[in-house]
PDB file of C-alpha atoms in Angstrom:
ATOM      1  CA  UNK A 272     -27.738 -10.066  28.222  1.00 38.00           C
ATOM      2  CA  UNK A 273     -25.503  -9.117  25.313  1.00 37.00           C
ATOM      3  CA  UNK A 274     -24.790  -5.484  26.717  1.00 36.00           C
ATOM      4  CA  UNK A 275     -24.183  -7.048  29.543  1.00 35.00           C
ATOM      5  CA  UNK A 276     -21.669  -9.353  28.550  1.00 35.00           C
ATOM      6  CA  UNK A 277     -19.955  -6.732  26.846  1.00 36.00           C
ATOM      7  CA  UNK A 278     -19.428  -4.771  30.023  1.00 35.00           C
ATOM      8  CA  UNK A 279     -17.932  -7.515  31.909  1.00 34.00           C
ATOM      9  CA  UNK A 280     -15.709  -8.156  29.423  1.00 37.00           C
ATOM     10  CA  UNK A 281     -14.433  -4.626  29.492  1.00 37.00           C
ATOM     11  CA  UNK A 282     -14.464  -4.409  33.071  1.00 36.00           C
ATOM     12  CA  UNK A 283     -10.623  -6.056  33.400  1.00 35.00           C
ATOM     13  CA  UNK A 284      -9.244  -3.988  30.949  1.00 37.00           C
ATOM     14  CA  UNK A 285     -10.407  -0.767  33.110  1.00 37.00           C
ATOM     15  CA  UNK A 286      -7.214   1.359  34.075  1.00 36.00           C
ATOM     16  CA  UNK A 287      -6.031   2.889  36.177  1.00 35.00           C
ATOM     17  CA  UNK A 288      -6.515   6.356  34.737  1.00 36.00           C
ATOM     18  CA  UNK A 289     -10.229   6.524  36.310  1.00 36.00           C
ATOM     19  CA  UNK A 290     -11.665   4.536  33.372  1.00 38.00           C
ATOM     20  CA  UNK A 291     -11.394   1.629  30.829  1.00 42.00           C
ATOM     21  CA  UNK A 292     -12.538   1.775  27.260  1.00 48.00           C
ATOM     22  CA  UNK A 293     -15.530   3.482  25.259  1.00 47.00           C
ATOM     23  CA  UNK A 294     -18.961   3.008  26.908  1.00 48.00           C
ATOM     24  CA  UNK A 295     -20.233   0.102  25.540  1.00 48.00           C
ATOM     25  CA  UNK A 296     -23.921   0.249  26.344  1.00 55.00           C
ATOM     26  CA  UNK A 297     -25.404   1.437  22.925  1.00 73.00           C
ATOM     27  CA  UNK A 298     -22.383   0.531  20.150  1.00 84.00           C
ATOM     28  CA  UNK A 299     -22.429  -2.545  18.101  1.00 92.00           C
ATOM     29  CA  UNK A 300     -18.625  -3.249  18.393  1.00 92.00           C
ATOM     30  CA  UNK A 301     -18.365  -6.116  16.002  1.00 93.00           C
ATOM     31  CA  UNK A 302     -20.234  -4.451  12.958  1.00 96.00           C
ATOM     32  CA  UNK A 303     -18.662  -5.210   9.885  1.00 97.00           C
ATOM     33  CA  UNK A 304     -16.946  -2.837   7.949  1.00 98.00           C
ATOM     34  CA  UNK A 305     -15.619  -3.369   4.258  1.00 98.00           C
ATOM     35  CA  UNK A 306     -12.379  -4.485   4.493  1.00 99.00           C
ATOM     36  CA  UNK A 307      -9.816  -2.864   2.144  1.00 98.00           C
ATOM     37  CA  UNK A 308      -6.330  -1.853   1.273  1.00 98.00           C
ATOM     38  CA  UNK A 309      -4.951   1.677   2.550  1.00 98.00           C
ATOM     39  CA  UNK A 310      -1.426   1.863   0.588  1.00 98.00           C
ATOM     40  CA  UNK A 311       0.842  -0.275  -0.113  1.00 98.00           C
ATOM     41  CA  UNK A 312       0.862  -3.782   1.734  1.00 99.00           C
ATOM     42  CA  UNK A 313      -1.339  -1.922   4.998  1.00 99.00           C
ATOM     43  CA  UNK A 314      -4.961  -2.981   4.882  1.00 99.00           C
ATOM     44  CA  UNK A 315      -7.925  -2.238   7.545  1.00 99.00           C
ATOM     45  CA  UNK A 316      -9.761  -5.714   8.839  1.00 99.00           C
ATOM     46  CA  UNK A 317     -11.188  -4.198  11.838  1.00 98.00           C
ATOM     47  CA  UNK A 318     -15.028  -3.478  12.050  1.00 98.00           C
ATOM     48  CA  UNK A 319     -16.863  -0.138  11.358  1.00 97.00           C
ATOM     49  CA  UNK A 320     -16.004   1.082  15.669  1.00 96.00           C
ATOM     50  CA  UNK A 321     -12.807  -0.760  16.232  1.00 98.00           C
ATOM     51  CA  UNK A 322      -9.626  -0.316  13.664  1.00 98.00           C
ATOM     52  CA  UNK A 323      -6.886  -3.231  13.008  1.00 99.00           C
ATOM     53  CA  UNK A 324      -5.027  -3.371  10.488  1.00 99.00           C
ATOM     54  CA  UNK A 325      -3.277  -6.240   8.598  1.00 99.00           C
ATOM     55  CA  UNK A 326       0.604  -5.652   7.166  1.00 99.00           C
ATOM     56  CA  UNK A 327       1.133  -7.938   4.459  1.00 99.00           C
ATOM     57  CA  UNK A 328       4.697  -9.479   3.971  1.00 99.00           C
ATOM     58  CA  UNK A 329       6.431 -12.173   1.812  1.00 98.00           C
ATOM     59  CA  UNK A 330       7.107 -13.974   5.366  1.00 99.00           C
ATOM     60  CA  UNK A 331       3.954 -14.199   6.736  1.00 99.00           C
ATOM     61  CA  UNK A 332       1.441 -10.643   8.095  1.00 99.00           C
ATOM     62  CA  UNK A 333       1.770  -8.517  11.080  1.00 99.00           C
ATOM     63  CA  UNK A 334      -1.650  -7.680  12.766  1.00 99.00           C
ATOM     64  CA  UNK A 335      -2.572  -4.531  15.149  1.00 99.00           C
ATOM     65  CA  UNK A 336      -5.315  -4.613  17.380  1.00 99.00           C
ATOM     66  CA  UNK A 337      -6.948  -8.214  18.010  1.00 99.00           C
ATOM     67  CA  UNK A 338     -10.133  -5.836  19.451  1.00 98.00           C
ATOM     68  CA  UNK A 339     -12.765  -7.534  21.661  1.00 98.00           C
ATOM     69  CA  UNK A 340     -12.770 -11.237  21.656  1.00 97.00           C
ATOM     70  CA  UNK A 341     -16.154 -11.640  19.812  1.00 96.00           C
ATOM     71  CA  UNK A 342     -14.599  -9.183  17.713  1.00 97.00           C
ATOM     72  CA  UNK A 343     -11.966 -11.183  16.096  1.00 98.00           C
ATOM     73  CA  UNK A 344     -13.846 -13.460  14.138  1.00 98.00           C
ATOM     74  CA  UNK A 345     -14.933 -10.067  11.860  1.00 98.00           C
ATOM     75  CA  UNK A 346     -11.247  -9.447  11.604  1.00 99.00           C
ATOM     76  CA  UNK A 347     -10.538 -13.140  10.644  1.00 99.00           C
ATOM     77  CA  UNK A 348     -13.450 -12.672   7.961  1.00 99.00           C
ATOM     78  CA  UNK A 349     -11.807  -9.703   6.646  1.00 99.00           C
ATOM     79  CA  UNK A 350      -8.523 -10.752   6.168  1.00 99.00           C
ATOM     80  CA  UNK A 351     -10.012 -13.570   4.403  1.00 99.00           C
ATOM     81  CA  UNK A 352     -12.453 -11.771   1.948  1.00 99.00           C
ATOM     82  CA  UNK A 353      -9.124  -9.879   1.082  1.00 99.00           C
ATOM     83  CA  UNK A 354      -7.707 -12.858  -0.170  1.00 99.00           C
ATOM     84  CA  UNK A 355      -5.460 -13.060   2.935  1.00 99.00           C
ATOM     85  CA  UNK A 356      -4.973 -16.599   5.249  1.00 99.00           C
ATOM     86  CA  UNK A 357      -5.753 -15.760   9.329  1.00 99.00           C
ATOM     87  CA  UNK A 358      -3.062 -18.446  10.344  1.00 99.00           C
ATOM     88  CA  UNK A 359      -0.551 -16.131   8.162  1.00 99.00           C
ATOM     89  CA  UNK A 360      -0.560 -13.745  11.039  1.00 99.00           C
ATOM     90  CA  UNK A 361       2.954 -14.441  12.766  1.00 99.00           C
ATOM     91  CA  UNK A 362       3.027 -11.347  15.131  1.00 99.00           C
ATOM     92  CA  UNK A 363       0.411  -9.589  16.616  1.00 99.00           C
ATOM     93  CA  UNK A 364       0.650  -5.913  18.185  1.00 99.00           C
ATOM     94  CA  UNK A 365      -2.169  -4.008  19.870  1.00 99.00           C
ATOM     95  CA  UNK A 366      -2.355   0.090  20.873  1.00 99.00           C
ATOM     96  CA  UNK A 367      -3.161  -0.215  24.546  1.00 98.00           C
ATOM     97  CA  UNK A 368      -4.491  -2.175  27.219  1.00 98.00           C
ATOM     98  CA  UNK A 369      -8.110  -1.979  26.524  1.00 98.00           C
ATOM     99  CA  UNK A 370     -10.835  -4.644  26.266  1.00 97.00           C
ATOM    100  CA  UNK A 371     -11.670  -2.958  22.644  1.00 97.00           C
ATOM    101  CA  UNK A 372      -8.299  -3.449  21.465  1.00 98.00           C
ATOM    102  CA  UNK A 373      -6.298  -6.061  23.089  1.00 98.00           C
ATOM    103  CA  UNK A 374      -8.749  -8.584  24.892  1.00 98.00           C
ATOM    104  CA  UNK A 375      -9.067 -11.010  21.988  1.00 98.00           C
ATOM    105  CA  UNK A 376      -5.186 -11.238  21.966  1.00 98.00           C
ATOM    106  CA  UNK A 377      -5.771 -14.786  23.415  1.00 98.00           C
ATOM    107  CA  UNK A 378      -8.198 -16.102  20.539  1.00 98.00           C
ATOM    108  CA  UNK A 379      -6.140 -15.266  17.809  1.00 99.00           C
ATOM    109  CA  UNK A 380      -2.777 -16.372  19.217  1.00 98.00           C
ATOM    110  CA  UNK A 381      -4.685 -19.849  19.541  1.00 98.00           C
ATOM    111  CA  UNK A 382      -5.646 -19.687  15.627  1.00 99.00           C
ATOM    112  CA  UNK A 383      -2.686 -18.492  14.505  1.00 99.00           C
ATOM    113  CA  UNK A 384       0.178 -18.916  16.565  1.00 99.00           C
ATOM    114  CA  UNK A 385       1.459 -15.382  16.548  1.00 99.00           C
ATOM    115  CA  UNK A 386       4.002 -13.886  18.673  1.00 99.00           C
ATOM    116  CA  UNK A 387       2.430 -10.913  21.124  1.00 99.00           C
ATOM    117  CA  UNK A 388       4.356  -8.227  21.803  1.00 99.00           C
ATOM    118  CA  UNK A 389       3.381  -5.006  24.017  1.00 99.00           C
ATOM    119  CA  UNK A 390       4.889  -2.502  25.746  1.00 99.00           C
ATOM    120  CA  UNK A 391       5.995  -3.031  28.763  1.00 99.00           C
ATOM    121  CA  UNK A 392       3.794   0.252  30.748  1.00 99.00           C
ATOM    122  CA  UNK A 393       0.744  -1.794  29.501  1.00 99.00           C
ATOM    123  CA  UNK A 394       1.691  -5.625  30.387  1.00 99.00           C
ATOM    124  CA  UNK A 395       0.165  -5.196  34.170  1.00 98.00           C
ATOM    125  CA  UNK A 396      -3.253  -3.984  32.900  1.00 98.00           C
ATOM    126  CA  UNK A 397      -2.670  -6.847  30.368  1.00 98.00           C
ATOM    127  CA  UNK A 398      -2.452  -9.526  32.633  1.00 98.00           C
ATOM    128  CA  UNK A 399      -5.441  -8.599  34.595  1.00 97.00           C
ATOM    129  CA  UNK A 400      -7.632  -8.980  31.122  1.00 97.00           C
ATOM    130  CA  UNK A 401      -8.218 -12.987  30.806  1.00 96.00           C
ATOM    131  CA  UNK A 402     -11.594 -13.140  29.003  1.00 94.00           C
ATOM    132  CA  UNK A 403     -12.957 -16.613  29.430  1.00 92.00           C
ATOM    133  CA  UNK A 404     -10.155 -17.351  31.987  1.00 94.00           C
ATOM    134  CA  UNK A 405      -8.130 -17.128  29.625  1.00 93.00           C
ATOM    135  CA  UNK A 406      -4.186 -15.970  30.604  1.00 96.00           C
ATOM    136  CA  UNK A 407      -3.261 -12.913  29.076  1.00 98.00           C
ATOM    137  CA  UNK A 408       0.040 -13.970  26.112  1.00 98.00           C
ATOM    138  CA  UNK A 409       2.602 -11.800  26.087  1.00 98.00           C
ATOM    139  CA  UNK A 410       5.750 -13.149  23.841  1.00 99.00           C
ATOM    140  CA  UNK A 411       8.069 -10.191  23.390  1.00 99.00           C
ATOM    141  CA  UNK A 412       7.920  -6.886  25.865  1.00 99.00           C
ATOM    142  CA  UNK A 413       8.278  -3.599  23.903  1.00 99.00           C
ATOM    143  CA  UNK A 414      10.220  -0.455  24.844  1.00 99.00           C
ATOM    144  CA  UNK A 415       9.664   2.812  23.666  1.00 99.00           C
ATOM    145  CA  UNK A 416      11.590   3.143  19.985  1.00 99.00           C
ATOM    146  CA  UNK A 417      11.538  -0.557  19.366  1.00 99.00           C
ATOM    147  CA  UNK A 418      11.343  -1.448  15.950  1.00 99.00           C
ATOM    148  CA  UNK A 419       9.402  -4.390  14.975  1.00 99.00           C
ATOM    149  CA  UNK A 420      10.634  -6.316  11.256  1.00 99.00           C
ATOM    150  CA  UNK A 421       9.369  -8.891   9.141  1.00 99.00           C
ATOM    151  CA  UNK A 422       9.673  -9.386   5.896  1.00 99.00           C
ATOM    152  CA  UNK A 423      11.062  -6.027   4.654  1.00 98.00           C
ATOM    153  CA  UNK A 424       8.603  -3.860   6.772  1.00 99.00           C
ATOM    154  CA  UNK A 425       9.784  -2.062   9.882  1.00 99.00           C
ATOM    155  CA  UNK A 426       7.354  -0.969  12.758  1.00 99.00           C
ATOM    156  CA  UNK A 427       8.649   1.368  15.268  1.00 99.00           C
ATOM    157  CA  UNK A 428       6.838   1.487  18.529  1.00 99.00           C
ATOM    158  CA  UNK A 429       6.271   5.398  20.181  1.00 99.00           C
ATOM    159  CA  UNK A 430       5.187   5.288  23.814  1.00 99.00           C
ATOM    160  CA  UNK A 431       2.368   8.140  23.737  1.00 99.00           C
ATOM    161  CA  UNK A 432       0.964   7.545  27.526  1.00 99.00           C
ATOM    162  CA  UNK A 433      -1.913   9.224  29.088  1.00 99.00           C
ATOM    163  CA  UNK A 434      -4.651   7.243  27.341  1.00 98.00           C
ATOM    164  CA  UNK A 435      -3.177   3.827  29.390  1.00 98.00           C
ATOM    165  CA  UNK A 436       0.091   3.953  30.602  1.00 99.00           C
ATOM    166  CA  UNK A 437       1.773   2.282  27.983  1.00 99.00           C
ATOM    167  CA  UNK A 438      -0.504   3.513  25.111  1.00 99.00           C
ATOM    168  CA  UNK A 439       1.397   2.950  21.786  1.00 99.00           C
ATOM    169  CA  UNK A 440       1.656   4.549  18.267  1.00 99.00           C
ATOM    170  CA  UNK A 441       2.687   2.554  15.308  1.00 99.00           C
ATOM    171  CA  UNK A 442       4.795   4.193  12.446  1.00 99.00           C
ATOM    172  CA  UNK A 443       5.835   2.786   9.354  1.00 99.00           C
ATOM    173  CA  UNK A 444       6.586   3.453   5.658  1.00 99.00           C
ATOM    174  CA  UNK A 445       4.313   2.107   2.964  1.00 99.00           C
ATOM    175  CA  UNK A 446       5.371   2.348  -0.890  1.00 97.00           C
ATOM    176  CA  UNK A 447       2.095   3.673  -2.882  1.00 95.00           C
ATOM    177  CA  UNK A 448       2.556   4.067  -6.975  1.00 92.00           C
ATOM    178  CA  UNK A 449       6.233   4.397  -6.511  1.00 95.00           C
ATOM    179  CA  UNK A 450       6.327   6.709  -3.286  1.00 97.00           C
ATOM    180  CA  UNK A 451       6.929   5.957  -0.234  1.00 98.00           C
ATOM    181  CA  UNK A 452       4.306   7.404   2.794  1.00 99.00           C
ATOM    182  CA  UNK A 453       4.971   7.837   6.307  1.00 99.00           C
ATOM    183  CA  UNK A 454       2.123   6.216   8.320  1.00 99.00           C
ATOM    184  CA  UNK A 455       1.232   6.981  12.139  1.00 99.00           C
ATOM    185  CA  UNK A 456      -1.191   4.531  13.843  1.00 99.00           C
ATOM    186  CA  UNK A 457      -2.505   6.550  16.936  1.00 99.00           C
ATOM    187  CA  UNK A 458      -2.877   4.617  19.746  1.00 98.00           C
ATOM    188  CA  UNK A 459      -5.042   7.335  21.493  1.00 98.00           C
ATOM    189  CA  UNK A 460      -4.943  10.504  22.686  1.00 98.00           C
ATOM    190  CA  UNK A 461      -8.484  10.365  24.039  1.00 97.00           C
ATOM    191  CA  UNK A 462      -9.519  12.130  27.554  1.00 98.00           C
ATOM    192  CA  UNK A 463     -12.319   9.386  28.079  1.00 96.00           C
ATOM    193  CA  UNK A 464     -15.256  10.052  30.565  1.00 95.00           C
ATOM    194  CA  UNK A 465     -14.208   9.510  34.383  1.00 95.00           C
ATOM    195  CA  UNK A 466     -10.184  10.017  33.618  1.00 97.00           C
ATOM    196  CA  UNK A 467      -8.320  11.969  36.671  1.00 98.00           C
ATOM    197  CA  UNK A 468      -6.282  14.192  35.160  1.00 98.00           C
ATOM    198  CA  UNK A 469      -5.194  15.840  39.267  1.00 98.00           C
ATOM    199  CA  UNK A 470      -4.755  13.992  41.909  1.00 96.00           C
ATOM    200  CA  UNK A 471      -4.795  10.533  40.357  1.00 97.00           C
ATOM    201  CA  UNK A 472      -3.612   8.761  42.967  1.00 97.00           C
ATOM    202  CA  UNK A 473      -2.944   5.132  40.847  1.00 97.00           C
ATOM    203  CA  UNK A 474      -1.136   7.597  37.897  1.00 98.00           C
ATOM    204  CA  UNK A 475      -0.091  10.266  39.307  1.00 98.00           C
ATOM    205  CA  UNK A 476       1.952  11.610  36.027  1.00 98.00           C
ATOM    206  CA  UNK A 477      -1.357  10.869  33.763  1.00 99.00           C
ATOM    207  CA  UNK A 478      -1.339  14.663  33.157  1.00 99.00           C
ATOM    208  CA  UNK A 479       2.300  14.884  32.259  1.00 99.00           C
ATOM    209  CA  UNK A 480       2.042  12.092  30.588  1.00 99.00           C
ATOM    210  CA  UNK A 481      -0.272  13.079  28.178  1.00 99.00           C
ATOM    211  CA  UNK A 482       1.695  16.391  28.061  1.00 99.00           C
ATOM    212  CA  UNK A 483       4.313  14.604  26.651  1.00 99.00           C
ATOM    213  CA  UNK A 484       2.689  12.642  24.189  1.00 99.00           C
ATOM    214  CA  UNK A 485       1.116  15.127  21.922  1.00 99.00           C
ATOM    215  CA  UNK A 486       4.729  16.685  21.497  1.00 99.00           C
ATOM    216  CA  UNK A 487       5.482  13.051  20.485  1.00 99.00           C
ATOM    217  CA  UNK A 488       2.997  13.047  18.199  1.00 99.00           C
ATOM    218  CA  UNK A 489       3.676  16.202  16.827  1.00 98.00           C
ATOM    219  CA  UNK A 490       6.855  15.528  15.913  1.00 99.00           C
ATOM    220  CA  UNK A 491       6.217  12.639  13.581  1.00 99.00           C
ATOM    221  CA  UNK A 492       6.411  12.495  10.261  1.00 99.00           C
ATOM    222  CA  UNK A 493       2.759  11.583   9.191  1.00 99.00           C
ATOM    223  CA  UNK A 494       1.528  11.414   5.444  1.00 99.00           C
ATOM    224  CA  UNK A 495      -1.109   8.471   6.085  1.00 99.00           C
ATOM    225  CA  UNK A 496      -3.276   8.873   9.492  1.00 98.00           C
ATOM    226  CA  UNK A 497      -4.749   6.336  10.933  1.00 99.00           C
ATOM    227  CA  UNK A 498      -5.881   4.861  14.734  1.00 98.00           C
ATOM    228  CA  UNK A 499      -7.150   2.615  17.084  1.00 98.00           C
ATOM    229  CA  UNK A 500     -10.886   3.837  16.441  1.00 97.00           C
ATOM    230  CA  UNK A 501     -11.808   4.436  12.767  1.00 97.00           C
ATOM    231  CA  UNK A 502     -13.706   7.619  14.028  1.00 97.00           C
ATOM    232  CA  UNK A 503     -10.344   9.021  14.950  1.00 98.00           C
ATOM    233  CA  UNK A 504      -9.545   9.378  10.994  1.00 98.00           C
ATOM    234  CA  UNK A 505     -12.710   9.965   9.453  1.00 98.00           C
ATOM    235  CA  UNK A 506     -12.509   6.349   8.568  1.00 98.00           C
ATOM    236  CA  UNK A 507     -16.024   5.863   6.752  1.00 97.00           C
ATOM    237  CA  UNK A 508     -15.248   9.519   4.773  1.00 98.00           C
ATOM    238  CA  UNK A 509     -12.530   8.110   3.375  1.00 98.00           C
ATOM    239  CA  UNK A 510     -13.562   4.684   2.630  1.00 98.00           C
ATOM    240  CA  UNK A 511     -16.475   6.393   0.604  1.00 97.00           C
ATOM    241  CA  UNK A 512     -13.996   8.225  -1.408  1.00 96.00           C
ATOM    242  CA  UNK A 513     -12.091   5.929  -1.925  1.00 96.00           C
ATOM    243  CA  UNK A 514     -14.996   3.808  -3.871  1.00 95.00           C
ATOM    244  CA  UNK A 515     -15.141   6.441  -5.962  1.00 95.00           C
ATOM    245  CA  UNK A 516     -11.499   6.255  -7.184  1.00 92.00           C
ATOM    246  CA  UNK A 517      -9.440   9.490  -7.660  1.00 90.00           C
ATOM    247  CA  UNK A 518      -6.745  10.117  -4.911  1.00 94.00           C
ATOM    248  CA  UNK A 519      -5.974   7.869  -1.903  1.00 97.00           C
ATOM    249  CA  UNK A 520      -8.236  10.199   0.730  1.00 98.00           C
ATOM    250  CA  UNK A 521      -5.839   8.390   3.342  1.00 98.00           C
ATOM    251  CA  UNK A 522      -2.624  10.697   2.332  1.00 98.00           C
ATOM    252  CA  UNK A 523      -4.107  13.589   5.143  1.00 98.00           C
ATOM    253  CA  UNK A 524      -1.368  15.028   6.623  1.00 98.00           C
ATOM    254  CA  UNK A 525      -3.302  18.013   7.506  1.00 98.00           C
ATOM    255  CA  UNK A 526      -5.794  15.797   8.811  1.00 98.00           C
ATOM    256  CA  UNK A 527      -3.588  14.370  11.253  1.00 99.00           C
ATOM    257  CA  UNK A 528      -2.397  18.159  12.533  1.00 98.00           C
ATOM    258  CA  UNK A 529      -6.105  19.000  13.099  1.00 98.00           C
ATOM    259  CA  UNK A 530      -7.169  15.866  15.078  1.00 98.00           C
ATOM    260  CA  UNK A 531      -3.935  16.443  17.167  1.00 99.00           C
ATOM    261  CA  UNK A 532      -4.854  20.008  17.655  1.00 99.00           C
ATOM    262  CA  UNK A 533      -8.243  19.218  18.666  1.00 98.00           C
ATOM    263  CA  UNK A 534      -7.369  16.744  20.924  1.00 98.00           C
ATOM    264  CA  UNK A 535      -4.940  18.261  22.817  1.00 99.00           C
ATOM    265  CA  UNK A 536      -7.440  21.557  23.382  1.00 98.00           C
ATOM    266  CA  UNK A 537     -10.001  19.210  24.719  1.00 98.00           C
ATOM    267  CA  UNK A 538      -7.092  17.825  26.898  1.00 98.00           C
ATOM    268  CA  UNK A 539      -6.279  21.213  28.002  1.00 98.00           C
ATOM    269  CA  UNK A 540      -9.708  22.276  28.749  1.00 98.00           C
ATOM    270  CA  UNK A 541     -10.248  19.228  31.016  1.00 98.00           C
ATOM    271  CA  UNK A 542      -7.384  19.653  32.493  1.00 98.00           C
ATOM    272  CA  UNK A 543      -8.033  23.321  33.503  1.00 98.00           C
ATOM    273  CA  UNK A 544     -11.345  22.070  34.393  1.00 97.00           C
ATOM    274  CA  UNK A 545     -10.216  19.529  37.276  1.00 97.00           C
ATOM    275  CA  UNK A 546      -7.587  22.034  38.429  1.00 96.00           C
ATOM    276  CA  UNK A 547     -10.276  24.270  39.289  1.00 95.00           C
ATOM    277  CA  UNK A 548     -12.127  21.999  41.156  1.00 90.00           C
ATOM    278  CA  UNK A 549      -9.563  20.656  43.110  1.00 84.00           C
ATOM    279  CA  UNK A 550      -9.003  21.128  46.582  1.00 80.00           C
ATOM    280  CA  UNK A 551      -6.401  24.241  47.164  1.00 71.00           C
ATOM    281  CA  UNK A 552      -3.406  23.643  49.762  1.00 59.00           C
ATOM    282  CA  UNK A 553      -2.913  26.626  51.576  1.00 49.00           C
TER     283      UNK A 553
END
């Protein structure tokens, strides 16, 4: 009944690239993970399959990703454990319209008031996900380059489509030991099971699109890499190490070339893929 839930909850978020979200049918979405601080004032609260990440200010916290909406009582447990208050959240983000990272957008806008901002590709797949009934809030519409400020900490807001159509990574500077860190949030570059890549009839630029993005993404300054899914950064890895004390395994710039790399060869390669098995106009 449970898995089953889960799938109808993802079901509204589905887009219109061929396909929604991860597969849900054999992941515990809302397993804890220890919550801790990255660098500077950016800490994770999301659980051990779905990132978010809390930015700590002197005028109240920023928070990306609400997740699922059983989800966000696990990030409202982890902000707490860190000695943070939930209702201190004053504007929440998200990195694209997907159940796992944006449905429970709702739930904590009732707790806490925030202001919900998203880009504007994303708001009609946004408005389609109302969990419970619930309509979908949307405060403030983004545009690509936007910068997002609160108390002395600037977010700027990189449309990277393909993934959704308004898929968005997060950058921002963190000051660790005296040194400041550029930090890139990857919304996703992810070629997910059942995406048309040729001939998509509902996105027809999906391929260009992602095309596009990974140049994006390439061209950003990146020091600290981190993203929607913890998997994307070797999350666990680095939490591990980071027990151990020694350096902060989250400065991976080279990390975030590799992933990048890798990603855009399986993009490639599925692209190629459908190409070939598309029907040929003579």
């Amino acid at each position: 009944m449970r898995i089953r839930w889960i799938l109808l909850a993802v079901l509204p978020a589905l887009f219109a690239a061929g396909a929604g979200a991860q597969n849900n049918t054999a992941v515990d979405w809302s397993k804890p993970f220890p919550p801790h601080k990255i660098a500077g004032n950016l800490y994770f609260v999301g659980s051990e399959q779905l990132a978010s990440f809390l930015i700590v200010t002197p005028e109240g916290n920023i928070l990306i990703n609400s997740d699922f909406e059983q989800t966000v009582p696990v990030i409202r447990a982890s902000v707490e454990k860190l000695g943070f208050k939930f209702t201190d959240i004053k504007i929440l983000l998200g990195s694209h319209a997907h159940g796992d990272h944006m449905e429970g957008d709702a739930l904590v806008k009732e707790l806490t008031a925030a202001r919900v901002m998203a880009m504007e590709q994303d708001v009609p797949a946004l408005r389609k996900m109302t969990p419970g009934g619930k309509p979908h809030p949307i405060d403030h519409i983004l545009h690509d380059g936007e910068q997002v400020t609160l108390g002395g900490t600037t977010l700027v807001a990189h449309l990277t489509p393909g993934h959704t159509k308004g898929c968005t990574t997060w950058t921002m500077k963190v000051n660790e030991g005296g040194k400041m860190y550029d930090v890139v949030i990857l919304g996703s570059v992810s070629v997910n099971p059942g995406y048309v890549l040729v001939g998509n009839k509902d996105y027809p630029q999906i391929a260009a699109d992602y095309a596009r993005s990974f140049q994006v993404l390439k061209a950003l300054p990146c020091d600290i890499f981190l993203g929607s899914h913890g998997s994307f950064y070797g999350m666990a890895g680095k939490y591990a190490k980071l027990e151990k004390g020694g350096a902060n395994p989250f400065i991976d710039p080279q990390g975030y070339r590799a992933y990048l790399d890798d990603r855009e060869k399986a993009f490639q390669s599925t692209l190629n893929e459908q190409k070939q098995k598309a029907p040929q106009n003579n």
